[in-house]
Amino acid sequence: VELLDKTTVTVDPLPDVTLTLGDDQICLGETADISLFNSVLGVHYQLRLDSDNSNVGSAQTGNGGTLVFHDAPASTTTYNMLAYDVNSCAAELNDKAIVQVFPLANSTLTVSDPIICIGENGVVSVDNSETGVSYQLRLDSDNSTVGAAVPGNGGSITFDVSPLTTTLFNVLATTANSCDVELDDRAL
């Protein structure tokens, strides 16, 4: 006996998995931009940690152009992208995004507080400087630079100063990857 009612099975295609993701490089504490190029209209995209496929932020809907996702990882991290359509057909993109995280210099170094008489030169020193880090003395009032930057040497480095009044200085430490951090200690 043949039933009169028949059924049709509709097979929807999977989302395009050949789209490209953009990598990023950031300094520790910054937010990375992870780009998805040539998104498809109406397809939803979810950024995920590649290590465990956990979601990062909210899904975005394709607009035919570039979508930008944001995250602030504490170390170098690999991401994948899940694409799904209105029928819940889902597929992971072939490409992965890598966000490389560069460390900051040590911001807890000690900065000396020299005492001088009017007309004398003083020396501001930074103890335990790091090799590969550049140190720049600055006026604390406006962060304008004072003299030239001094490369770290693993020991103490010095800056010559000759202020006319009591002056507060700070020191900006910059790594080879251009990651800046102001030292916590100030010179007075």
Short mmCIF file of C-alpha atoms in Angstrom, two decimals:
data_model
loop_
_atom_site.label_atom_id
_atom_site.label_comp_id
_atom_site.label_asym_id
_atom_site.label_seq_id
_atom_site.Cartn_x
_atom_site.Cartn_y
_atom_site.Cartn_z
CA VAL A 1 0.00 0.00 0.00
CA GLU A 2 1.46 3.33 -1.05
CA LEU A 3 0.79 6.36 1.15
CA LEU A 4 -0.62 9.34 -0.66
CA ASP A 5 1.34 11.90 1.33
CA LYS A 6 4.97 12.26 0.25
CA THR A 7 7.78 14.17 1.89
CA THR A 8 10.56 16.25 0.45
CA VAL A 9 13.97 16.51 2.12
CA THR A 10 15.65 19.87 1.52
CA VAL A 11 19.44 19.91 1.76
CA ASP A 12 20.90 23.34 2.47
CA PRO A 13 24.54 24.02 1.59
CA LEU A 14 27.05 24.74 4.36
CA PRO A 15 28.39 28.29 4.70
CA ASP A 16 31.54 29.15 2.74
CA VAL A 17 34.51 27.95 4.81
CA THR A 18 37.21 29.48 2.58
CA LEU A 19 36.92 33.02 3.95
CA THR A 20 40.08 34.61 5.37
CA LEU A 21 40.75 35.80 8.93
CA GLY A 22 43.23 38.56 9.78
CA ASP A 23 45.91 38.11 12.44
CA ASP A 24 46.95 40.85 14.88
CA GLN A 25 49.85 41.79 17.16
CA ILE A 26 49.27 43.65 20.41
CA CYS A 27 51.05 44.63 23.60
CA LEU A 28 49.86 43.01 26.82
CA GLY A 29 46.73 44.80 28.04
CA GLU A 30 45.63 46.01 24.61
CA THR A 31 42.63 44.82 22.61
CA ALA A 32 43.16 42.92 19.37
CA ASP A 33 41.13 43.35 16.18
CA ILE A 34 40.41 40.06 14.43
CA SER A 35 39.03 40.66 10.93
CA LEU A 36 36.86 38.37 8.84
CA PHE A 37 37.10 39.40 5.19
CA ASN A 38 34.30 39.07 2.59
CA SER A 39 31.55 37.96 4.99
CA VAL A 40 28.44 36.55 3.35
CA LEU A 41 25.11 38.37 3.76
CA GLY A 42 22.82 36.67 6.25
CA VAL A 43 25.43 34.22 7.56
CA HIS A 44 26.26 34.51 11.26
CA TYR A 45 29.88 34.36 12.43
CA GLN A 46 31.06 33.44 15.93
CA LEU A 47 34.68 33.97 17.01
CA ARG A 48 35.94 31.11 19.21
CA LEU A 49 39.07 30.13 21.11
CA ASP A 50 40.70 27.41 19.04
CA SER A 51 41.88 25.58 22.17
CA ASP A 52 38.36 24.62 23.33
CA ASN A 53 35.91 26.19 20.84
CA SER A 54 34.48 28.48 23.53
CA ASN A 55 32.74 31.59 22.21
CA VAL A 56 34.52 34.95 22.33
CA GLY A 57 32.05 37.83 22.41
CA SER A 58 28.84 37.83 20.41
CA ALA A 59 28.17 36.51 16.93
CA GLN A 60 28.01 39.02 14.07
CA THR A 61 25.90 38.83 10.93
CA GLY A 62 27.62 39.00 7.56
CA ASN A 63 27.25 42.24 5.62
CA GLY A 64 29.13 41.36 2.45
CA GLY A 65 32.25 43.12 3.74
CA THR A 66 34.69 42.91 6.63
CA LEU A 67 33.57 42.09 10.16
CA VAL A 68 35.85 42.97 13.07
CA PHE A 69 35.86 41.01 16.33
CA HIS A 70 37.68 42.11 19.50
CA ASP A 71 39.46 40.31 22.32
CA ALA A 72 42.20 41.11 24.84
CA PRO A 73 44.16 37.89 25.40
CA ALA A 74 46.87 37.74 28.05
CA SER A 75 49.13 35.59 25.87
CA THR A 76 49.47 34.62 22.21
CA THR A 77 46.18 32.98 21.23
CA THR A 78 44.75 31.14 18.21
CA TYR A 79 41.10 31.66 17.22
CA ASN A 80 38.72 29.92 14.84
CA MET A 81 35.46 31.13 13.32
CA LEU A 82 32.16 29.24 13.23
CA ALA A 83 29.80 30.20 10.39
CA TYR A 84 26.09 29.29 10.53
CA ASP A 85 23.02 30.26 8.54
CA VAL A 86 19.32 30.72 9.36
CA ASN A 87 18.77 26.96 8.99
CA SER A 88 21.50 26.26 11.59
CA CYS A 89 23.81 24.74 8.98
CA ALA A 90 27.20 25.34 10.59
CA ALA A 91 30.83 24.91 9.61
CA GLU A 92 34.18 26.09 10.96
CA LEU A 93 36.23 28.24 8.57
CA ASN A 94 39.46 26.67 7.32
CA ASP A 95 41.54 29.72 8.27
CA LYS A 96 42.54 30.52 11.83
CA ALA A 97 43.54 33.87 13.36
CA ILE A 98 46.56 34.26 15.60
CA VAL A 99 46.89 37.18 17.99
CA GLN A 100 50.49 37.57 19.10
CA VAL A 101 50.83 39.26 22.52
CA PHE A 102 54.09 41.03 23.35
CA PRO A 103 55.04 41.54 27.01
CA LEU A 104 55.58 44.91 28.63
CA ALA A 105 58.79 45.96 30.34
CA ASN A 106 58.99 45.62 34.12
CA SER A 107 57.24 48.72 35.51
CA THR A 108 58.30 48.18 39.15
CA LEU A 109 61.92 49.34 38.81
CA THR A 110 63.27 51.85 41.33
CA VAL A 111 63.90 55.42 40.19
CA SER A 112 66.22 57.57 42.36
CA ASP A 113 65.24 60.91 43.93
CA PRO A 114 68.36 63.12 43.76
CA ILE A 115 68.66 66.24 45.90
CA ILE A 116 70.62 69.11 44.33
CA CYS A 117 71.24 72.81 44.92
CA ILE A 118 70.11 75.44 42.41
CA GLY A 119 72.51 75.54 39.47
CA GLU A 120 73.82 72.00 40.04
CA ASN A 121 73.31 68.97 37.85
CA GLY A 122 71.58 65.93 39.25
CA VAL A 123 71.54 62.30 38.20
CA VAL A 124 68.35 60.29 38.05
CA SER A 125 69.07 56.56 38.03
CA VAL A 126 66.96 53.51 37.23
CA ASP A 127 68.11 50.31 38.93
CA ASN A 128 67.92 46.82 37.34
CA SER A 129 67.17 48.07 33.82
CA GLU A 130 66.27 45.39 31.28
CA THR A 131 68.42 44.61 28.26
CA GLY A 132 66.47 45.27 25.07
CA VAL A 133 64.33 47.97 26.69
CA SER A 134 64.76 51.68 26.00
CA TYR A 135 64.17 54.15 28.86
CA GLN A 136 63.08 57.75 28.31
CA LEU A 137 63.06 60.35 31.11
CA ARG A 138 60.05 62.68 30.89
CA LEU A 139 58.61 65.65 32.77
CA ASP A 140 55.70 64.24 34.75
CA SER A 141 53.61 67.39 34.23
CA ASP A 142 53.19 66.90 30.47
CA ASN A 143 55.22 63.77 29.54
CA SER A 144 57.61 65.83 27.40
CA THR A 145 60.93 64.08 26.89
CA VAL A 146 64.08 65.11 28.75
CA GLY A 147 67.27 64.27 26.88
CA ALA A 148 67.77 61.12 24.85
CA ALA A 149 66.45 57.65 25.58
CA VAL A 150 68.92 55.30 27.29
CA PRO A 151 69.11 51.59 26.47
CA GLY A 152 68.81 49.15 29.35
CA ASN A 153 71.92 47.18 30.22
CA GLY A 154 70.78 44.80 32.96
CA GLY A 155 72.07 47.18 35.65
CA SER A 156 71.69 50.83 36.58
CA ILE A 157 71.25 53.52 33.94
CA THR A 158 71.38 57.27 34.51
CA PHE A 159 69.89 60.51 33.20
CA ASP A 160 71.46 63.94 33.80
CA VAL A 161 69.05 66.66 34.91
CA SER A 162 69.41 70.32 35.87
CA PRO A 163 65.99 71.66 36.89
CA LEU A 164 65.67 75.17 38.28
CA THR A 165 62.94 74.14 40.73
CA THR A 166 61.79 70.94 42.38
CA THR A 167 60.58 68.81 39.46
CA LEU A 168 58.79 65.49 39.20
CA PHE A 169 60.00 63.14 36.44
CA ASN A 170 58.68 59.82 35.14
CA VAL A 171 60.34 57.17 32.99
CA LEU A 172 58.77 55.49 29.95
CA ALA A 173 60.09 51.99 29.18
CA THR A 174 59.73 50.76 25.57
CA THR A 175 60.42 47.19 24.45
CA ALA A 176 61.84 46.16 21.09
CA ASN A 177 58.23 45.48 19.98
CA SER A 178 57.27 49.10 20.76
CA CYS A 179 55.27 48.18 23.87
CA ASP A 180 55.35 51.15 26.27
CA VAL A 181 54.82 51.26 30.01
CA GLU A 182 55.45 54.08 32.45
CA LEU A 183 57.47 53.02 35.49
CA ASP A 184 55.44 53.10 38.72
CA ASP A 185 58.17 54.97 40.63
CA ARG A 186 58.82 58.67 39.95
CA ALA A 187 61.90 60.83 40.44
CA LEU A 188 61.44 63.94 42.54
#
